[in-house]
mmCIF file of C-alpha atoms and ligand atoms in Angstrom:
data_model
loop_
_atom_site.group_PDB
_atom_site.id
_atom_site.type_symbol
_atom_site.label_atom_id
_atom_site.label_comp_id
_atom_site.label_asym_id
_atom_site.label_seq_id
_atom_site.Cartn_x
_atom_site.Cartn_y
_atom_site.Cartn_z
ATOM 1 C CA MET A 1 0.067 0.026 -0.057
ATOM 2 C CA LYS A 2 1.212 3.370 -0.625
ATOM 3 C CA TYR A 3 0.609 5.657 2.489
ATOM 4 C CA LEU A 4 0.788 9.398 2.933
ATOM 5 C CA VAL A 5 2.011 10.189 6.520
ATOM 6 C CA THR A 6 1.476 13.908 7.658
ATOM 7 C CA GLY A 7 3.706 14.774 10.331
ATOM 8 C CA GLY A 8 6.240 12.142 9.422
ATOM 9 C CA CYS A 9 9.334 13.846 10.688
ATOM 10 C CA GLY A 10 7.868 14.262 14.285
ATOM 11 C CA PHE A 11 8.072 11.806 17.206
ATOM 12 C CA ILE A 12 5.153 9.464 16.510
ATOM 13 C CA GLY A 13 5.619 10.064 12.670
ATOM 14 C CA CYS A 14 9.414 8.887 12.370
ATOM 15 C CA ASN A 15 8.722 6.068 14.538
ATOM 16 C CA LEU A 16 5.778 4.824 12.462
ATOM 17 C CA VAL A 17 7.708 5.297 9.071
ATOM 18 C CA ARG A 18 10.288 2.913 10.465
ATOM 19 C CA PHE A 19 7.690 0.952 11.800
ATOM 20 C CA LEU A 20 5.809 0.413 8.237
ATOM 21 C CA LEU A 21 9.148 -0.210 6.351
ATOM 22 C CA GLU A 22 9.959 -2.805 8.719
ATOM 23 C CA ASN A 23 6.673 -4.539 8.872
ATOM 24 C CA ARG A 24 4.621 -4.168 5.984
ATOM 25 C CA ALA A 25 6.163 -5.529 2.850
ATOM 26 C CA GLY A 26 5.485 -3.602 -0.436
ATOM 27 C CA ALA A 27 4.596 -0.490 1.615
ATOM 28 C CA SER A 28 5.819 2.785 0.285
ATOM 29 C CA VAL A 29 5.509 5.980 2.238
ATOM 30 C CA ARG A 30 5.317 9.776 1.287
ATOM 31 C CA ILE A 31 5.710 12.152 4.027
ATOM 32 C CA LEU A 32 4.445 15.598 4.172
ATOM 33 C CA ASP A 33 5.943 17.715 7.000
ATOM 34 C CA ALA A 34 6.335 21.475 7.422
ATOM 35 C CA LEU A 35 9.444 20.730 9.497
ATOM 36 C CA THR A 36 8.372 23.218 12.303
ATOM 37 C CA TYR A 37 10.408 23.394 15.773
ATOM 38 C CA ALA A 38 9.143 19.732 16.453
ATOM 39 C CA GLY A 39 10.117 17.938 13.177
ATOM 40 C CA SER A 40 13.369 17.143 11.856
ATOM 41 C CA LEU A 41 14.690 15.004 8.803
ATOM 42 C CA ASP A 42 17.303 13.760 11.392
ATOM 43 C CA ASN A 43 14.568 11.878 12.950
ATOM 44 C CA LEU A 44 14.122 9.567 10.060
ATOM 45 C CA GLY A 45 17.762 8.491 10.192
ATOM 46 C CA ALA A 46 18.395 5.910 7.512
ATOM 47 C CA ALA A 47 14.624 5.954 6.422
ATOM 48 C CA ALA A 48 15.491 9.201 4.848
ATOM 49 C CA GLU A 49 17.493 7.481 2.183
ATOM 50 C CA ASP A 50 15.249 4.551 1.688
ATOM 51 C CA ALA A 51 13.928 4.159 -1.783
ATOM 52 C CA ARG A 52 10.438 3.453 -0.636
ATOM 53 C CA VAL A 53 10.308 6.784 1.227
ATOM 54 C CA GLU A 54 9.463 10.210 -0.245
ATOM 55 C CA PHE A 55 9.656 13.397 1.510
ATOM 56 C CA ILE A 56 7.836 16.722 0.593
ATOM 57 C CA GLN A 57 8.166 19.724 2.707
ATOM 58 C CA GLY A 58 4.849 21.424 3.006
ATOM 59 C CA ASP A 59 2.194 22.893 5.275
ATOM 60 C CA ILE A 60 -1.212 20.908 5.880
ATOM 61 C CA CYS A 61 -2.976 24.186 5.646
ATOM 62 C CA ASP A 62 -1.846 24.684 2.085
ATOM 63 C CA ALA A 63 -4.653 22.974 0.060
ATOM 64 C CA GLU A 64 -2.725 22.577 -3.066
ATOM 65 C CA ALA A 65 0.352 21.189 -1.398
ATOM 66 C CA VAL A 66 -1.733 18.678 0.531
ATOM 67 C CA ARG A 67 -3.645 17.484 -2.804
ATOM 68 C CA ARG A 68 -0.369 17.173 -4.680
ATOM 69 C CA ALA A 69 1.046 14.978 -1.793
ATOM 70 C CA MET A 70 -1.758 12.704 -1.434
ATOM 71 C CA GLY A 71 -1.988 12.088 -5.200
ATOM 72 C CA GLY A 72 -1.370 8.354 -5.875
ATOM 73 C CA CYS A 73 -1.729 7.331 -2.261
ATOM 74 C CA GLU A 74 -4.313 4.824 -1.118
ATOM 75 C CA GLY A 75 -3.801 5.167 2.688
ATOM 76 C CA VAL A 76 -3.562 8.321 4.831
ATOM 77 C CA ILE A 77 -2.160 8.362 8.548
ATOM 78 C CA HIS A 78 -2.809 11.890 9.618
ATOM 79 C CA LEU A 79 -0.233 12.826 12.477
ATOM 80 C CA ALA A 80 0.748 16.482 11.744
ATOM 81 C CA ALA A 81 -0.378 18.768 14.620
ATOM 82 C CA GLU A 82 0.987 21.113 16.866
ATOM 83 C CA SER A 83 1.022 18.793 19.696
ATOM 84 C CA HIS A 84 2.200 20.631 22.922
ATOM 85 C CA VAL A 85 -0.467 21.622 25.552
ATOM 86 C CA ASP A 86 1.765 24.558 27.060
ATOM 87 C CA ARG A 87 2.523 25.942 23.756
ATOM 88 C CA SER A 88 -1.143 26.081 23.105
ATOM 89 C CA ILE A 89 -1.759 27.832 26.538
ATOM 90 C CA PHE A 90 0.988 30.334 25.722
ATOM 91 C CA GLY A 91 -0.576 31.314 22.301
ATOM 92 C CA ALA A 92 -3.699 29.161 20.827
ATOM 93 C CA GLU A 93 -3.490 30.232 17.143
ATOM 94 C CA ALA A 94 -0.947 27.808 15.929
ATOM 95 C CA ALA A 95 -2.775 25.021 17.495
ATOM 96 C CA VAL A 96 -6.318 26.020 16.128
ATOM 97 C CA ARG A 97 -4.681 26.875 12.466
ATOM 98 C CA THR A 98 -2.686 23.291 11.979
ATOM 99 C CA ASN A 99 -4.872 21.017 14.128
ATOM 100 C CA PHE A 100 -8.420 22.190 13.093
ATOM 101 C CA GLU A 101 -8.041 23.972 9.677
ATOM 102 C CA GLY A 102 -5.128 21.731 8.784
ATOM 103 C CA THR A 103 -7.272 18.415 9.375
ATOM 104 C CA PHE A 104 -10.007 19.921 7.224
ATOM 105 C CA ARG A 105 -7.737 20.557 4.257
ATOM 106 C CA VAL A 106 -6.302 16.980 4.597
ATOM 107 C CA LEU A 107 -9.703 15.632 5.024
ATOM 108 C CA GLU A 108 -10.898 17.658 2.018
ATOM 109 C CA ALA A 109 -8.015 16.573 -0.261
ATOM 110 C CA ALA A 110 -8.486 12.900 0.570
ATOM 111 C CA ARG A 111 -12.168 13.102 -0.501
ATOM 112 C CA GLU A 112 -11.168 14.636 -3.705
ATOM 113 C CA VAL A 113 -8.398 11.801 -4.187
ATOM 114 C CA GLY A 114 -10.624 9.054 -3.171
ATOM 115 C CA ILE A 115 -8.612 7.575 -0.420
ATOM 116 C CA GLU A 116 -9.362 4.029 0.741
ATOM 117 C CA ARG A 117 -8.532 4.039 4.414
ATOM 118 C CA PHE A 118 -7.870 7.477 6.310
ATOM 119 C CA LEU A 119 -6.701 7.188 9.865
ATOM 120 C CA HIS A 120 -7.056 10.414 11.817
ATOM 121 C CA VAL A 121 -4.889 10.323 14.970
ATOM 122 C CA SER A 122 -6.933 12.463 17.702
ATOM 123 C CA THR A 123 -6.034 12.166 21.496
ATOM 124 C CA ASP A 124 -7.391 10.849 24.838
ATOM 125 C CA GLU A 125 -7.283 14.530 25.774
ATOM 126 C CA VAL A 126 -10.357 15.344 23.966
ATOM 127 C CA TYR A 127 -12.502 13.703 26.710
ATOM 128 C CA GLY A 128 -11.077 16.159 29.357
ATOM 129 C CA ALA A 129 -9.892 15.097 32.923
ATOM 130 C CA ALA A 130 -11.008 11.561 33.680
ATOM 131 C CA GLU A 131 -11.647 12.275 37.374
ATOM 132 C CA GLY A 132 -12.852 9.020 38.986
ATOM 133 C CA VAL A 133 -13.873 7.424 35.593
ATOM 134 C CA SER A 134 -12.421 5.956 32.595
ATOM 135 C CA PHE A 135 -13.618 7.087 29.197
ATOM 136 C CA ASP A 136 -15.086 4.676 26.663
ATOM 137 C CA GLU A 137 -15.406 5.938 22.907
ATOM 138 C CA ASN A 138 -19.054 7.174 23.640
ATOM 139 C CA ALA A 139 -18.109 9.666 26.388
ATOM 140 C CA PRO A 140 -18.699 13.301 25.570
ATOM 141 C CA LEU A 141 -15.879 15.497 24.019
ATOM 142 C CA LEU A 142 -15.052 17.969 26.869
ATOM 143 C CA ALA A 143 -11.711 19.149 26.091
ATOM 144 C CA ARG A 144 -10.460 21.720 28.561
ATOM 145 C CA ASN A 145 -7.248 23.507 26.797
ATOM 146 C CA PRO A 146 -6.579 25.055 23.516
ATOM 147 C CA TYR A 147 -4.706 22.117 22.154
ATOM 148 C CA SER A 148 -7.320 19.344 23.046
ATOM 149 C CA ALA A 149 -10.173 21.556 21.989
ATOM 150 C CA SER A 150 -8.485 21.895 18.538
ATOM 151 C CA LYS A 151 -7.948 18.449 18.687
ATOM 152 C CA ALA A 152 -11.665 17.809 19.514
ATOM 153 C CA GLY A 153 -12.597 20.147 16.708
ATOM 154 C CA ALA A 154 -10.532 17.931 14.094
ATOM 155 C CA ASP A 155 -11.947 14.725 15.752
ATOM 156 C CA THR A 156 -15.468 15.904 14.999
ATOM 157 C CA MET A 157 -14.607 17.058 11.695
ATOM 158 C CA ALA A 158 -13.146 13.706 10.579
ATOM 159 C CA ARG A 159 -16.293 11.964 11.754
ATOM 160 C CA ALA A 160 -18.391 14.329 9.813
ATOM 161 C CA TYR A 161 -16.458 13.458 6.609
ATOM 162 C CA TRP A 162 -17.466 9.797 7.200
ATOM 163 C CA ILE A 163 -21.072 10.563 7.859
ATOM 164 C CA THR A 164 -21.408 13.404 5.179
ATOM 165 C CA TYR A 165 -19.255 12.051 2.268
ATOM 166 C CA GLY A 166 -18.463 8.491 3.092
ATOM 167 C CA LEU A 167 -14.916 9.214 3.383
ATOM 168 C CA PRO A 168 -13.773 5.988 5.007
ATOM 169 C CA VAL A 169 -12.201 7.500 8.071
ATOM 170 C CA LEU A 170 -10.957 5.826 11.122
ATOM 171 C CA ILE A 171 -10.197 7.823 14.368
ATOM 172 C CA THR A 172 -7.818 6.978 17.059
ATOM 173 C CA ARG A 173 -7.526 8.249 20.623
ATOM 174 C CA PRO A 174 -4.278 7.484 22.164
ATOM 175 C CA ALA A 175 -2.791 8.069 25.498
ATOM 176 C CA ASN A 176 0.419 9.790 26.400
ATOM 177 C CA ASN A 177 3.353 8.380 24.168
ATOM 178 C CA TYR A 178 6.861 7.845 25.465
ATOM 179 C CA GLY A 179 9.977 6.502 23.388
ATOM 180 C CA PRO A 180 12.837 7.539 21.017
ATOM 181 C CA TYR A 181 12.642 11.066 19.214
ATOM 182 C CA GLN A 182 10.111 12.412 21.584
ATOM 183 C CA TYR A 183 10.671 16.344 21.336
ATOM 184 C CA PRO A 184 12.149 17.692 24.574
ATOM 185 C CA GLU A 185 9.150 19.800 25.451
ATOM 186 C CA LYS A 186 7.282 16.762 26.803
ATOM 187 C CA LEU A 187 7.731 15.405 30.442
ATOM 188 C CA VAL A 188 10.202 12.486 30.025
ATOM 189 C CA PRO A 189 12.679 14.012 27.531
ATOM 190 C CA LEU A 190 12.590 17.599 28.761
ATOM 191 C CA PHE A 191 13.167 16.203 32.458
ATOM 192 C CA VAL A 192 15.980 14.055 31.027
ATOM 193 C CA TYR A 193 17.471 17.041 29.296
ATOM 194 C CA LYS A 194 17.314 19.055 32.543
ATOM 195 C CA ALA A 195 18.496 16.315 35.005
ATOM 196 C CA LEU A 196 21.551 15.596 32.793
ATOM 197 C CA ARG A 197 22.624 19.253 33.297
ATOM 198 C CA ASP A 198 21.591 19.151 37.111
ATOM 199 C CA GLU A 199 18.952 21.798 36.241
ATOM 200 C CA PRO A 200 15.863 21.910 38.604
ATOM 201 C CA LEU A 201 12.885 19.661 37.083
ATOM 202 C CA PRO A 202 9.793 22.007 36.967
ATOM 203 C CA VAL A 203 6.972 19.931 38.331
ATOM 204 C CA TYR A 204 3.480 21.498 38.051
ATOM 205 C CA GLY A 205 1.449 21.606 40.858
ATOM 206 C CA ASP A 206 1.728 18.693 43.415
ATOM 207 C CA GLY A 207 2.886 16.383 40.548
ATOM 208 C CA MET A 208 0.258 13.933 41.544
ATOM 209 C CA GLN A 209 -1.421 14.266 38.032
ATOM 210 C CA VAL A 210 -2.181 10.948 36.461
ATOM 211 C CA ARG A 211 -1.156 10.018 32.698
ATOM 212 C CA ASP A 212 -1.582 6.458 30.998
ATOM 213 C CA TRP A 213 1.987 5.872 29.332
ATOM 214 C CA LEU A 214 1.851 4.167 25.971
ATOM 215 C CA HIS A 215 5.220 3.015 24.383
ATOM 216 C CA VAL A 216 5.405 4.318 20.815
ATOM 217 C CA ASP A 217 6.090 0.872 19.579
ATOM 218 C CA ASP A 218 2.765 -0.285 20.888
ATOM 219 C CA HIS A 219 1.194 2.652 19.518
ATOM 220 C CA CYS A 220 2.376 1.980 16.067
ATOM 221 C CA ARG A 221 0.997 -1.413 16.181
ATOM 222 C CA ALA A 222 -2.107 -0.125 17.391
ATOM 223 C CA MET A 223 -2.418 2.477 14.635
ATOM 224 C CA LEU A 224 -2.067 -0.228 11.892
ATOM 225 C CA ALA A 225 -4.630 -2.575 13.731
ATOM 226 C CA VAL A 226 -7.086 0.156 13.419
ATOM 227 C CA LEU A 227 -6.170 1.292 10.099
ATOM 228 C CA GLU A 228 -6.283 -2.310 8.602
ATOM 229 C CA ARG A 229 -9.064 -4.040 10.557
ATOM 230 C CA GLY A 230 -11.210 -1.231 12.351
ATOM 231 C CA GLU A 231 -14.616 -0.208 11.037
ATOM 232 C CA PRO A 232 -14.820 3.187 8.930
ATOM 233 C CA GLY A 233 -16.627 5.796 10.809
ATOM 234 C CA GLU A 234 -15.613 4.385 14.226
ATOM 235 C CA ALA A 235 -13.289 5.759 17.171
ATOM 236 C CA TYR A 236 -10.864 3.507 18.746
ATOM 237 C CA ASN A 237 -9.319 4.284 22.184
ATOM 238 C CA ILE A 238 -5.600 3.288 22.668
ATOM 239 C CA PRO A 239 -5.106 2.980 26.304
ATOM 240 C CA ALA A 240 -1.714 1.589 27.778
ATOM 241 C CA HIS A 241 -3.296 0.388 31.055
ATOM 242 C CA ASN A 242 -0.015 2.169 32.562
ATOM 243 C CA GLU A 243 -1.648 4.824 34.858
ATOM 244 C CA ARG A 244 1.029 6.717 37.003
ATOM 245 C CA PRO A 245 1.332 9.802 39.075
ATOM 246 C CA ASN A 246 3.921 12.089 37.200
ATOM 247 C CA LEU A 247 5.922 11.877 40.590
ATOM 248 C CA GLN A 248 6.575 8.134 40.018
ATOM 249 C CA THR A 249 7.704 8.626 36.467
ATOM 250 C CA ILE A 250 9.835 11.805 37.384
ATOM 251 C CA ARG A 251 11.619 9.583 40.259
ATOM 252 C CA LEU A 252 12.360 6.693 37.639
ATOM 253 C CA ILE A 253 13.931 9.213 35.354
ATOM 254 C CA LEU A 254 16.034 10.379 38.028
ATOM 255 C CA HIS A 255 17.145 6.915 39.185
ATOM 256 C CA GLU A 256 17.888 5.883 35.762
ATOM 257 C CA LEU A 257 20.315 8.580 35.485
ATOM 258 C CA GLY A 258 21.633 8.313 39.113
ATOM 259 C CA LYS A 259 20.407 12.012 39.838
ATOM 260 C CA PRO A 260 19.469 13.111 43.128
ATOM 261 C CA GLU A 261 15.444 13.776 44.265
ATOM 262 C CA SER A 262 16.588 16.990 45.246
ATOM 263 C CA LEU A 263 16.185 18.335 41.435
ATOM 264 C CA ILE A 264 12.425 18.032 41.870
ATOM 265 C CA THR A 265 11.012 21.562 42.035
ATOM 266 C CA TYR A 266 7.416 22.424 42.391
ATOM 267 C CA VAL A 267 6.345 25.532 40.111
ATOM 268 C CA GLU A 268 3.119 26.990 39.414
ATOM 269 C CA ASP A 269 0.611 24.728 37.941
ATOM 270 C CA ARG A 270 -0.360 24.595 34.326
ATOM 271 C CA PRO A 271 -3.842 26.482 33.614
ATOM 272 C CA GLY A 272 -6.675 24.063 33.395
ATOM 273 C CA HIS A 273 -4.341 21.092 34.157
ATOM 274 C CA ASP A 274 -6.281 17.896 33.422
ATOM 275 C CA VAL A 275 -5.662 15.836 36.730
ATOM 276 C CA ARG A 276 -6.089 12.545 35.147
ATOM 277 C CA TYR A 277 -6.322 10.482 31.548
ATOM 278 C CA SER A 278 -7.910 7.409 31.697
ATOM 279 C CA MET A 279 -9.754 5.297 28.786
ATOM 280 C CA THR A 280 -11.286 1.937 28.368
ATOM 281 C CA GLY A 281 -9.998 -0.153 25.402
ATOM 282 C CA GLU A 282 -12.198 -3.129 24.649
ATOM 283 C CA LYS A 283 -12.933 -2.068 20.859
ATOM 284 C CA LEU A 284 -9.218 -1.804 20.299
ATOM 285 C CA ALA A 285 -8.737 -5.333 22.180
ATOM 286 C CA ALA A 286 -11.333 -6.835 19.766
ATOM 287 C CA LEU A 287 -9.234 -6.121 16.820
ATOM 288 C CA GLY A 288 -6.482 -8.350 18.591
ATOM 289 C CA TRP A 289 -4.332 -5.450 19.927
ATOM 290 C CA ARG A 290 -2.881 -5.399 23.501
ATOM 291 C CA PRO A 291 0.224 -3.341 24.756
ATOM 292 C CA GLU A 292 3.431 -5.498 25.016
ATOM 293 C CA VAL A 293 5.892 -3.212 26.166
ATOM 294 C CA ASP A 294 6.309 -3.101 30.282
ATOM 295 C CA TRP A 295 6.120 0.343 31.654
ATOM 296 C CA GLU A 296 9.181 0.325 34.023
ATOM 297 C CA ALA A 297 11.529 -1.344 31.251
ATOM 298 C CA GLY A 298 10.349 0.770 28.289
ATOM 299 C CA MET A 299 10.396 4.015 30.301
ATOM 300 C CA ARG A 300 14.041 2.980 31.454
ATOM 301 C CA ALA A 301 15.105 2.299 28.044
ATOM 302 C CA SER A 302 13.746 5.573 26.783
ATOM 303 C CA VAL A 303 15.502 7.443 29.390
ATOM 304 C CA ARG A 304 18.680 5.791 28.276
ATOM 305 C CA TRP A 305 17.914 6.377 24.781
ATOM 306 C CA PHE A 306 17.871 10.181 25.474
ATOM 307 C CA ALA A 307 21.124 10.133 27.492
ATOM 308 C CA GLU A 308 22.948 8.079 24.763
ATOM 309 C CA HIS A 309 21.732 10.585 22.083
ATOM 310 C CA LEU A 310 23.051 14.011 23.547
ATOM 311 C CA ASP A 311 23.638 15.600 20.245
ATOM 312 C CA TRP A 312 20.180 14.971 19.125
ATOM 313 C CA LEU A 313 18.576 15.996 22.499
ATOM 314 C CA GLU A 314 20.499 19.329 22.352
ATOM 315 C CA ALA A 315 20.034 20.221 18.755
ATOM 316 C CA SER A 316 16.199 19.618 19.313
ATOM 317 C CA TYR A 317 16.277 21.649 22.461
ATOM 318 C CA ALA A 318 17.696 24.388 20.829
ATOM 319 C CA ARG A 319 15.095 24.719 18.271
ATOM 320 C CA GLY A 320 12.444 25.517 20.919
ATOM 321 C CA LYS A 321 14.619 27.548 23.150
ATOM 322 C CA ALA A 322 12.804 31.019 22.717
ATOM 323 C CA PHE A 323 9.503 29.167 23.981
ATOM 324 C CA PHE A 324 11.157 27.537 26.946
ATOM 325 C CA GLU A 325 12.699 30.945 28.167
ATOM 326 C CA GLN A 326 9.292 32.644 28.117
ATOM 327 C CA TRP A 327 7.251 29.812 29.548
ATOM 328 C CA TYR A 328 9.424 28.738 32.357
ATOM 329 C CA ARG A 329 10.787 31.971 33.188
ATOM 330 C CA ASN A 330 8.396 33.082 35.942
ATOM 331 C CA ARG A 331 7.447 29.722 37.022
HETATM 332 P P1 LIG B 401 5.374 16.166 17.218
HETATM 333 O O1 LIG B 401 5.061 17.629 17.698
HETATM 334 O O2 LIG B 401 6.540 15.392 17.670
HETATM 335 O O3 LIG B 401 5.265 16.124 15.682
HETATM 336 C C1 LIG B 401 4.505 16.971 14.835
HETATM 337 C C2 LIG B 401 4.972 16.912 13.397
HETATM 338 O O4 LIG B 401 4.029 17.622 12.693
HETATM 339 C C3 LIG B 401 6.253 17.564 13.285
HETATM 340 O O5 LIG B 401 7.145 16.747 12.340
HETATM 341 C C4 LIG B 401 5.943 18.826 12.746
HETATM 342 O O6 LIG B 401 7.094 19.497 11.879
HETATM 343 C C5 LIG B 401 4.676 18.585 11.799
HETATM 344 N N1 LIG B 401 3.799 19.687 11.565
HETATM 345 C C6 LIG B 401 3.389 20.621 12.518
HETATM 346 N N2 LIG B 401 2.669 21.515 11.900
HETATM 347 C C7 LIG B 401 2.501 21.179 10.637
HETATM 348 C C8 LIG B 401 1.728 21.843 9.531
HETATM 349 N N3 LIG B 401 1.170 22.782 9.488
HETATM 350 N N4 LIG B 401 2.024 21.185 8.222
HETATM 351 C C9 LIG B 401 2.690 19.804 7.999
HETATM 352 N N5 LIG B 401 3.276 19.344 9.014
HETATM 353 C C10 LIG B 401 3.220 20.088 10.540
HETATM 354 O O7 LIG B 401 3.939 15.383 17.513
HETATM 355 P P2 LIG B 401 3.769 13.767 18.009
HETATM 356 O O8 LIG B 401 3.954 13.874 19.434
HETATM 357 O O9 LIG B 401 4.647 12.961 17.027
HETATM 358 O O10 LIG B 401 2.133 13.771 17.750
HETATM 359 C C11 LIG B 401 1.746 13.374 16.379
HETATM 360 C C12 LIG B 401 0.221 13.011 16.698
HETATM 361 O O11 LIG B 401 -0.296 12.361 17.550
HETATM 362 C C13 LIG B 401 -0.515 14.555 16.979
HETATM 363 O O12 LIG B 401 -1.693 14.660 16.008
HETATM 364 C C14 LIG B 401 -0.958 14.535 18.281
HETATM 365 O O13 LIG B 401 -1.952 15.289 18.732
HETATM 366 C C15 LIG B 401 -1.187 12.954 18.491
HETATM 367 N N6 LIG B 401 -1.002 12.449 19.761
HETATM 368 C C16 LIG B 401 0.132 12.580 20.601
HETATM 369 C C17 LIG B 401 0.365 11.978 21.663
HETATM 370 C C18 LIG B 401 1.649 11.978 22.405
HETATM 371 O O14 LIG B 401 1.873 11.680 23.422
HETATM 372 N N7 LIG B 401 2.829 12.633 21.760
HETATM 373 C C19 LIG B 401 -0.455 11.261 22.178
HETATM 374 C C20 LIG B 401 -1.881 11.032 21.561
HETATM 375 C C21 LIG B 401 -2.075 12.019 20.563
HETATM 376 O O1 LIG B 402 -2.623 12.350 26.616
HETATM 377 C C1 LIG B 402 -2.227 12.574 25.158
HETATM 378 C C2 LIG B 402 -1.465 13.810 25.164
HETATM 379 O O2 LIG B 402 -0.072 13.595 25.849
HETATM 380 C C3 LIG B 402 -1.001 14.288 23.571
HETATM 381 O O3 LIG B 402 -2.400 14.282 23.069
HETATM 382 C C4 LIG B 402 -0.287 15.549 23.855
HETATM 383 O O4 LIG B 402 0.210 15.781 22.267
HETATM 384 C C5 LIG B 402 1.110 15.296 24.437
HETATM 385 O O5 LIG B 402 1.805 16.400 24.674
HETATM 386 C C6 LIG B 402 0.470 14.677 25.960
HETATM 387 O O6 LIG B 402 0.105 15.740 26.596
HETATM 388 P P1 LIG B 402 0.429 16.201 27.993
HETATM 389 O O7 LIG B 402 -0.015 17.600 28.652
HETATM 390 O O8 LIG B 402 -0.052 14.819 29.024
HETATM 391 O O9 LIG B 402 2.066 15.838 28.097
HETATM 392 P P2 LIG B 402 3.368 16.550 28.798
HETATM 393 O O10 LIG B 402 4.394 16.037 28.448
HETATM 394 O O11 LIG B 402 3.040 18.184 28.526
HETATM 395 O O12 LIG B 402 2.856 16.719 30.270
HETATM 396 C C7 LIG B 402 2.855 15.460 31.035
HETATM 397 C C8 LIG B 402 2.620 15.788 32.425
HETATM 398 O O13 LIG B 402 3.682 16.263 33.044
HETATM 399 C C9 LIG B 402 1.346 16.428 32.584
HETATM 400 O O14 LIG B 402 0.665 16.077 33.714
HETATM 401 C C10 LIG B 402 2.069 18.072 32.824
HETATM 402 C C11 LIG B 402 3.330 17.379 33.575
HETATM 403 N N1 LIG B 402 4.416 18.464 33.469
HETATM 404 C C12 LIG B 402 4.869 18.647 31.927
HETATM 405 C C13 LIG B 402 5.918 19.538 31.793
HETATM 406 C C14 LIG B 402 6.290 19.744 30.203
HETATM 407 C C15 LIG B 402 5.058 19.004 34.412
HETATM 408 O O15 LIG B 402 4.741 18.782 35.532
HETATM 409 N N2 LIG B 402 6.283 19.804 34.091
HETATM 410 C C16 LIG B 402 6.647 20.170 32.797
HETATM 411 O O16 LIG B 402 7.479 21.032 32.461
#
């Protein structure tokens, strides 16, 4: 199958491109990516030189660029997004533009081209905070920050394209991913970066917020399970069943790096911080998927990966420096 992967030079995208090349005989991949601060050709490694991979630099909000990139493709995996909650709080415009308008452009081009299978990657954040509950796919979308609201809009638009136009859209709502190549604005790689430099780790609020940690390899298997075996028009949660308070994850990072817990520094909370994410996963389990990566082993290996790829970590961090200086200055 010939796939278009939007956002293929970002964290999940570059892992997915490698996964497709290694696990799907006959697959070829066209990547459409704007190469924002979060994306880099370096993330592709050897895949960038693979004859089965074609890279197009372009913006998903550019209708003509999207149409051209999609021509000749059979499947689309739509990952491109402004993916960081804090940045969306600092300024919501980029998230609204890319996540909502950009998704509309990608859906519209898919309709024109007659795409056979369209995977829209949404997020568990569209349900809002899971206080005392685990959401199934029929729970209302009650997003609470600009990032998740823009993703909820995109999720709803994707469903509308199935209902209105019959575009065979499948929607996934994954939990918090971790693993190699995650951009160091997200908790795990950011705290590895800071701990390696013996800098304070800025823990929001009391650090007891709960996230469900999904290894990116498990996520890649789940995306293909849904793309290949899911029902068009349906949404599928991708939980990991690895719910941990942030402090547990942070202590593991420090332990793996041999750094002291005195680096933990409590700072002003993220506005509207969702205290917990939690989802049920029966629909995806019925497609034969279950998470395989053990949380502790997977998290330790990821921490080591960042520590062993210091050049990558520092170059990636440097691309986002202006934001970090402003966001963390008064925290
Ligand atoms: P990322 O920020 O690491 O990568 C995003 C990629 O999209 C980058 O390569 C960037 O250059 C590209 N991009 C951004 N704006 C673009 C535009 N206008 N046009 C073309 N390309 C553009 O993100 P990620 O963590 O890999 O997330 C991928 C997708 O998965 C997103 O849709 C995100 O909402 C979703 N998701 C992520 C997680 C997670 O924990 N990382 C969990 C659930 C869902
Ligand atoms: O749940 C899926 C979502 O997971 C995805 O849709 C998003 O794209 C992805 O960024 C992620 O969102 P989170 O907000 O959960 O991830 P983040 O790594 O930013 O934060 C994880 C937790 O760590 C959260 O409770 C906030 C906390 N945190 C984060 C940072 C960056 C801190 O305490 N301090 C920090 O400096």
